[in-house]
Amino acid sequence: MAASSRSQEGAAPAITRRQLLTQVPATAAGLAAVAAVGAAVAASGCSSGSGSKGPQLDVLEVPVSAVTTLESYKEVTNPSNLYVLEEELSLPRGSQLFGSGSKRAAVLVPGASSRPLSSVALLELSTMSMHTVLEEPVGQDEGFNFHELRCSDGLLLWVESNFLTDAWRVYSASIAEDGASVSEPVLLDEGDGEYDAPEIAVVANQAYWIVQPAEAGSKTQEDSLLKTNGGIAFTSHGRFNAGLSTSGNTLVCMPRAEATGTVYYQLTAIQGGGVIASQVLPHGFRPNTFTYVDGRFSFGIPAGYDYGDGIANVGTYLSLGDGSWLRLTRTPVTPAGRVGV
């Protein structure tokens, strides 16, 4: 079985009162806390640079002198005036939370037995009430299990996969206003082991998923596609890097840049189905996290490079908007983000 509906068409500066916020999966090993955070860190940015063979590329160049680290700033000794715990909730061990909206999060809850392996619940952030909305995968009787899960305030999106056959399916369902139920699941796409099980994301009521040939399969010459429930949003002539990220009403992906002979990846921000910003990174750079906040990109480098000047070392890099950058000198795990103002 090939992936359905496939197509080759596509398309030391002052820090403002911003925060670094983890998003994407959060594992709750017993306790999940929702905090209102009120301090420090501006996010994301881009600059210009060199070219390459083929189409001219605007490659990001950051001199070492333009990068500062947290060690350059004074540590807050009493953080109690910066944040306050608002709610807390005990969750089953191993639960994972996902969300891109402000009202609720989807929770992948481990099953008490192997059938099903897990179920899906919705957590209302204002009340900390949780409702199970999918007791089991749609394809459970065919050997499918929940593989990926995302939600906004109004849309639930998930991937089911069969671990024995490598077949996968992408489903969506509308979320009821009270968050206690979802509509009948809709099959958006499906494929087999020739294509990776998709990376997914939700922005408002728009579903996104990446369909790309498996690295060890026979379809490696095919393009990789960023799909939506309305068609194809972006075509990459080569594999995407590191999945998808969301920030507000913006989706961020990292396709191959149009270059000849050398592999470059391009940070790409999409709103309403169209590209609003892009930035090519130095050749071979493969961030494991990235996002787009306040008109600027940020990204995480999980392993150092022997080139790249100011952005060559491990850490999360956040543009301060004036050509300078802040580097958080820790191995990146989740994209940078912000809460409040």
Short mmCIF file of C-alpha atoms in Angstrom, two decimals:
data_model
loop_
_atom_site.label_atom_id
_atom_site.label_comp_id
_atom_site.label_asym_id
_atom_site.label_seq_id
_atom_site.Cartn_x
_atom_site.Cartn_y
_atom_site.Cartn_z
CA MET A 1 0.00 0.00 0.00
CA ALA A 2 1.43 3.41 -0.95
CA ALA A 3 0.67 6.62 0.85
CA SER A 4 -2.68 7.92 -0.36
CA SER A 5 -3.19 11.12 -2.36
CA ARG A 6 0.52 11.47 -3.08
CA SER A 7 1.62 14.27 -5.43
CA GLN A 8 4.84 15.80 -6.72
CA GLU A 9 3.42 19.34 -6.58
CA GLY A 10 3.94 21.69 -3.63
CA ALA A 11 4.83 24.56 -2.86
CA ALA A 12 25.01 41.86 26.66
CA PRO A 13 21.61 43.37 25.41
CA ALA A 14 18.58 43.68 27.70
CA ILE A 15 16.18 40.76 27.56
CA THR A 16 12.51 41.60 27.24
CA ARG A 17 9.94 40.04 29.55
CA ARG A 18 9.69 36.77 27.63
CA GLN A 19 9.98 33.23 28.74
CA LEU A 20 11.41 29.95 27.69
CA LEU A 21 8.54 27.49 27.59
CA THR A 22 8.61 23.81 26.93
CA GLN A 23 6.03 22.61 24.46
CA VAL A 24 5.54 19.27 22.71
CA PRO A 25 5.35 16.04 24.70
CA ALA A 26 5.60 16.34 28.48
CA THR A 27 5.86 13.08 30.43
CA ALA A 28 3.90 13.16 33.69
CA ALA A 29 5.42 10.61 36.07
CA GLY A 30 2.78 11.14 38.68
CA LEU A 31 2.31 14.92 38.80
CA ALA A 32 1.55 17.56 36.16
CA ALA A 33 1.74 21.22 37.16
CA VAL A 34 0.33 24.17 35.29
CA ALA A 35 2.22 27.35 36.14
CA ALA A 36 1.71 30.94 35.07
CA VAL A 37 5.21 32.14 34.32
CA GLY A 38 6.14 35.82 34.20
CA ALA A 39 9.86 36.24 33.42
CA ALA A 40 12.65 36.47 30.92
CA VAL A 41 13.80 35.54 27.43
CA ALA A 42 13.10 36.78 23.95
CA ALA A 43 12.90 34.22 21.19
CA SER A 44 14.04 33.55 17.67
CA GLY A 45 15.65 35.43 14.84
CA CYS A 46 17.48 35.31 11.53
CA SER A 47 20.40 36.86 9.70
CA SER A 48 22.03 36.60 6.29
CA GLY A 49 25.08 34.97 4.84
CA SER A 50 26.73 32.98 2.10
CA GLY A 51 25.61 31.15 -0.99
CA SER A 52 26.07 27.72 -2.58
CA LYS A 53 26.11 25.95 -5.91
CA GLY A 54 22.76 26.22 -7.66
CA PRO A 55 20.21 28.82 -6.48
CA GLN A 56 21.67 31.64 -4.40
CA LEU A 57 21.08 30.95 -0.71
CA ASP A 58 20.81 33.44 2.13
CA VAL A 59 22.64 31.37 4.74
CA LEU A 60 22.58 32.39 8.38
CA GLU A 61 25.91 33.78 9.61
CA VAL A 62 26.40 34.68 13.29
CA PRO A 63 29.81 35.89 14.50
CA VAL A 64 31.02 34.66 17.89
CA SER A 65 31.00 38.25 19.16
CA ALA A 66 27.23 38.48 18.56
CA VAL A 67 26.38 35.63 20.94
CA THR A 68 25.93 35.97 24.69
CA THR A 69 25.00 33.36 27.31
CA LEU A 70 22.98 33.33 30.52
CA GLU A 71 26.24 33.53 32.47
CA SER A 72 26.43 37.15 31.30
CA TYR A 73 23.30 38.03 33.28
CA LYS A 74 22.54 38.33 36.97
CA GLU A 75 20.78 35.33 38.49
CA VAL A 76 17.42 35.91 40.14
CA THR A 77 17.81 34.72 43.73
CA ASN A 78 14.11 34.94 44.66
CA PRO A 79 11.95 33.70 41.77
CA SER A 80 8.70 33.70 43.79
CA ASN A 81 7.65 37.02 42.25
CA LEU A 82 8.18 35.66 38.73
CA TYR A 83 5.79 32.73 38.73
CA VAL A 84 3.05 31.13 40.76
CA LEU A 85 1.61 27.61 40.78
CA GLU A 86 -2.04 27.86 39.74
CA GLU A 87 -3.19 24.25 39.42
CA GLU A 88 -1.82 20.76 39.81
CA LEU A 89 -3.07 17.33 38.84
CA SER A 90 -1.96 13.75 39.42
CA LEU A 91 -1.86 11.68 36.24
CA PRO A 92 -1.20 7.98 35.61
CA ARG A 93 2.51 7.26 35.45
CA GLY A 94 3.80 7.50 31.88
CA SER A 95 1.08 9.85 30.63
CA GLN A 96 2.11 12.29 27.89
CA LEU A 97 0.55 15.72 27.30
CA PHE A 98 0.26 17.55 23.97
CA GLY A 99 -1.38 20.84 23.12
CA SER A 100 -1.13 23.94 20.96
CA GLY A 101 -4.15 25.87 22.25
CA SER A 102 -4.93 27.73 25.46
CA LYS A 103 -7.93 25.77 26.77
CA ARG A 104 -7.00 22.11 26.72
CA ALA A 105 -4.35 19.47 26.12
CA ALA A 106 -4.54 15.95 24.78
CA VAL A 107 -3.26 13.18 27.05
CA LEU A 108 -1.97 9.81 25.91
CA VAL A 109 -2.76 7.57 28.88
CA PRO A 110 -1.06 4.16 29.23
CA GLY A 111 -3.47 1.24 29.37
CA ALA A 112 -3.84 -1.10 32.31
CA SER A 113 -3.22 -4.01 29.92
CA SER A 114 -1.80 -4.58 26.45
CA ARG A 115 -5.22 -4.15 24.83
CA PRO A 116 -5.42 -1.30 24.34
CA LEU A 117 -1.87 -0.14 24.96
CA SER A 118 -3.18 3.37 25.57
CA SER A 119 -6.23 5.62 25.41
CA VAL A 120 -6.72 9.32 24.64
CA ALA A 121 -8.12 11.89 27.07
CA LEU A 122 -8.62 15.66 26.95
CA LEU A 123 -7.49 17.80 29.89
CA GLU A 124 -9.30 21.10 30.54
CA LEU A 125 -6.60 23.49 31.74
CA SER A 126 -8.95 25.86 33.55
CA THR A 127 -10.53 23.19 35.75
CA MET A 128 -7.98 20.33 35.59
CA SER A 129 -10.82 17.98 34.65
CA MET A 130 -9.97 15.15 32.27
CA HIS A 131 -12.29 13.22 29.94
CA THR A 132 -11.43 10.05 28.03
CA VAL A 133 -12.50 10.62 24.41
CA LEU A 134 -10.92 7.62 22.62
CA GLU A 135 -11.06 4.38 24.57
CA GLU A 136 -9.05 2.55 21.91
CA PRO A 137 -7.54 3.07 18.45
CA VAL A 138 -9.92 3.03 15.49
CA GLY A 139 -7.91 0.16 13.98
CA GLN A 140 -7.34 -1.85 17.14
CA ASP A 141 -8.88 -5.02 15.70
CA GLU A 142 -6.40 -4.76 12.80
CA GLY A 143 -3.40 -4.44 15.10
CA PHE A 144 -3.09 -0.64 15.18
CA ASN A 145 -2.04 1.38 18.24
CA PHE A 146 -1.82 5.10 18.97
CA HIS A 147 1.52 6.38 17.65
CA GLU A 148 1.40 10.21 17.72
CA LEU A 149 -1.12 12.65 19.21
CA ARG A 150 -1.68 16.42 19.01
CA CYS A 151 -4.57 18.80 19.64
CA SER A 152 -5.67 22.41 19.52
CA ASP A 153 -8.67 23.76 21.39
CA GLY A 154 -10.96 22.53 18.62
CA LEU A 155 -9.24 19.67 16.78
CA LEU A 156 -7.74 16.34 17.80
CA LEU A 157 -5.19 14.76 15.43
CA TRP A 158 -3.48 11.41 15.81
CA VAL A 159 -1.53 8.69 14.04
CA GLU A 160 -2.20 4.98 14.46
CA SER A 161 0.44 2.46 13.43
CA ASN A 162 0.77 -1.29 13.18
CA PHE A 163 4.11 -2.23 14.69
CA LEU A 164 4.20 -5.55 12.83
CA THR A 165 3.43 -4.32 9.30
CA ASP A 166 4.60 -0.67 9.60
CA ALA A 167 1.26 0.47 8.16
CA TRP A 168 -0.04 3.80 9.48
CA ARG A 169 -3.14 5.98 9.37
CA VAL A 170 -3.77 9.64 10.17
CA TYR A 171 -7.10 10.57 11.80
CA SER A 172 -8.75 13.75 13.02
CA ALA A 173 -11.86 14.55 15.06
CA SER A 174 -13.52 17.79 16.12
CA ILE A 175 -13.56 18.49 19.86
CA ALA A 176 -16.84 19.39 21.58
CA GLU A 177 -16.99 22.83 23.19
CA ASP A 178 -16.88 21.35 26.71
CA GLY A 179 -13.97 19.07 25.82
CA ALA A 180 -15.81 15.99 27.00
CA SER A 181 -16.16 14.26 23.63
CA VAL A 182 -15.04 14.28 20.00
CA SER A 183 -16.77 13.72 16.68
CA GLU A 184 -16.58 10.57 14.59
CA PRO A 185 -12.94 10.07 13.50
CA VAL A 186 -12.08 11.04 9.92
CA LEU A 187 -9.34 9.17 8.03
CA LEU A 188 -7.05 11.80 6.46
CA ASP A 189 -4.24 9.65 5.07
CA GLU A 190 -2.67 6.21 5.23
CA GLY A 191 0.47 4.45 4.08
CA ASP A 192 2.78 1.49 4.54
CA GLY A 193 6.37 0.88 5.57
CA GLU A 194 7.72 2.54 2.42
CA TYR A 195 6.89 5.83 4.16
CA ASP A 196 7.65 6.92 7.72
CA ALA A 197 4.77 7.18 10.16
CA PRO A 198 4.00 10.92 9.91
CA GLU A 199 5.13 13.70 12.19
CA ILE A 200 2.01 15.76 12.98
CA ALA A 201 0.91 19.17 14.27
CA VAL A 202 -2.28 21.19 14.74
CA VAL A 203 -2.72 24.95 14.32
CA ALA A 204 -6.24 26.11 15.24
CA ASN A 205 -8.47 23.77 13.18
CA GLN A 206 -5.82 22.96 10.58
CA ALA A 207 -4.13 19.55 10.66
CA TYR A 208 -0.61 19.08 9.30
CA TRP A 209 1.41 15.93 8.75
CA ILE A 210 4.66 15.02 6.97
CA VAL A 211 4.74 12.10 4.56
CA GLN A 212 8.24 11.15 3.47
CA PRO A 213 9.92 8.03 2.10
CA ALA A 214 11.52 5.71 4.63
CA GLU A 215 15.32 5.98 4.57
CA ALA A 216 15.69 2.22 4.05
CA GLY A 217 12.79 1.88 1.58
CA SER A 218 12.53 1.81 -2.20
CA LYS A 219 10.87 5.26 -2.57
CA THR A 220 13.83 7.40 -1.52
CA GLN A 221 13.82 9.32 -4.82
CA GLU A 222 10.33 10.68 -4.14
CA ASP A 223 9.72 14.12 -2.69
CA SER A 224 8.69 14.57 0.93
CA LEU A 225 5.35 16.30 1.51
CA LEU A 226 3.89 18.49 4.21
CA LYS A 227 0.18 17.79 3.92
CA THR A 228 -2.90 19.45 5.37
CA ASN A 229 -6.57 18.55 5.44
CA GLY A 230 -6.83 20.90 2.45
CA GLY A 231 -4.01 19.58 0.27
CA ILE A 232 -0.23 19.88 0.10
CA ALA A 233 1.28 22.80 2.00
CA PHE A 234 4.95 22.30 1.11
CA THR A 235 7.13 19.99 -0.98
CA SER A 236 10.70 19.18 0.04
CA HIS A 237 13.10 17.65 -2.48
CA GLY A 238 14.58 15.44 0.20
CA ARG A 239 13.62 14.55 3.74
CA PHE A 240 12.39 17.11 6.24
CA ASN A 241 14.51 17.59 9.35
CA ALA A 242 13.19 17.11 12.90
CA GLY A 243 9.42 17.08 12.50
CA LEU A 244 7.09 20.03 13.13
CA SER A 245 6.69 22.80 15.70
CA THR A 246 3.88 25.25 16.45
CA SER A 247 3.73 28.67 18.06
CA GLY A 248 0.40 30.48 18.22
CA ASN A 249 -1.04 30.40 14.70
CA THR A 250 2.31 29.56 13.10
CA LEU A 251 3.59 26.17 11.96
CA VAL A 252 7.34 25.68 11.57
CA CYS A 253 8.99 22.96 9.50
CA MET A 254 12.49 22.39 8.17
CA PRO A 255 12.59 21.17 4.55
CA ARG A 256 15.66 20.83 2.35
CA ALA A 257 16.71 24.12 0.80
CA GLU A 258 16.96 24.29 -3.00
CA ALA A 259 20.70 23.69 -3.43
CA THR A 260 22.91 21.59 -5.67
CA GLY A 261 25.49 19.17 -4.33
CA THR A 262 25.39 20.20 -0.67
CA VAL A 263 22.57 19.62 1.81
CA TYR A 264 21.12 22.72 3.47
CA TYR A 265 18.03 22.82 5.67
CA GLN A 266 15.69 25.78 5.75
CA LEU A 267 13.68 26.98 8.74
CA THR A 268 10.23 27.72 7.31
CA ALA A 269 7.31 29.46 9.06
CA ILE A 270 3.81 28.91 7.65
CA GLN A 271 0.57 30.74 8.42
CA GLY A 272 -2.75 30.21 6.69
CA GLY A 273 -1.18 27.79 4.22
CA GLY A 274 1.49 30.27 3.05
CA VAL A 275 5.17 30.76 3.90
CA ILE A 276 5.70 33.97 5.92
CA ALA A 277 9.41 33.59 6.72
CA SER A 278 12.36 31.32 5.98
CA GLN A 279 16.03 31.06 6.90
CA VAL A 280 18.69 28.70 5.56
CA LEU A 281 21.16 27.32 8.11
CA PRO A 282 24.81 26.46 7.35
CA HIS A 283 25.30 23.30 5.31
CA GLY A 284 24.67 20.12 7.23
CA PHE A 285 23.21 21.86 10.29
CA ARG A 286 20.36 19.77 11.70
CA PRO A 287 18.69 21.37 14.73
CA ASN A 288 16.59 19.01 16.82
CA THR A 289 14.24 21.82 17.95
CA PHE A 290 13.01 25.03 16.34
CA THR A 291 10.15 27.51 16.43
CA TYR A 292 9.10 31.02 15.32
CA VAL A 293 8.03 33.63 17.89
CA ASP A 294 7.51 37.39 17.46
CA GLY A 295 8.81 37.32 13.90
CA ARG A 296 12.06 35.53 14.72
CA PHE A 297 13.30 31.96 14.50
CA SER A 298 14.98 30.08 17.32
CA PHE A 299 16.59 26.66 17.13
CA GLY A 300 18.46 24.06 19.18
CA ILE A 301 21.80 22.46 18.31
CA PRO A 302 22.16 19.03 20.00
CA ALA A 303 25.77 18.39 18.93
CA GLY A 304 28.55 20.86 18.18
CA TYR A 305 30.07 21.60 14.76
CA ASP A 306 33.64 22.57 13.85
CA TYR A 307 32.25 25.39 11.69
CA GLY A 308 29.37 27.84 12.01
CA ASP A 309 31.11 30.44 14.19
CA GLY A 310 28.68 31.79 16.82
CA ILE A 311 26.06 29.04 16.39
CA ALA A 312 28.42 26.06 16.27
CA ASN A 313 28.07 24.94 19.89
CA VAL A 314 25.46 22.87 21.71
CA GLY A 315 22.53 24.93 22.97
CA THR A 316 19.35 26.79 22.10
CA TYR A 317 19.85 29.99 20.13
CA LEU A 318 17.36 32.85 20.43
CA SER A 319 17.61 36.05 18.41
CA LEU A 320 17.39 39.23 20.46
CA GLY A 321 16.23 41.13 17.39
CA ASP A 322 19.21 43.45 16.88
CA GLY A 323 21.70 41.07 15.30
CA SER A 324 22.71 39.60 18.65
CA TRP A 325 21.79 36.18 19.98
CA LEU A 326 21.27 34.52 23.34
CA ARG A 327 22.60 30.99 23.72
CA LEU A 328 21.14 28.73 26.41
CA THR A 329 24.08 26.42 27.08
CA ARG A 330 22.18 23.21 27.69
CA THR A 331 21.33 20.32 25.38
CA PRO A 332 18.00 21.29 23.75
CA VAL A 333 15.01 19.04 24.35
CA THR A 334 11.99 21.17 23.39
CA PRO A 335 11.49 24.29 21.25
CA ALA A 336 11.78 27.72 22.81
CA GLY A 337 8.56 29.65 23.41
CA ARG A 338 6.97 32.24 25.63
CA VAL A 339 4.12 32.81 28.07
CA GLY A 340 2.41 36.14 28.68
CA VAL A 341 4.13 39.42 27.78
#
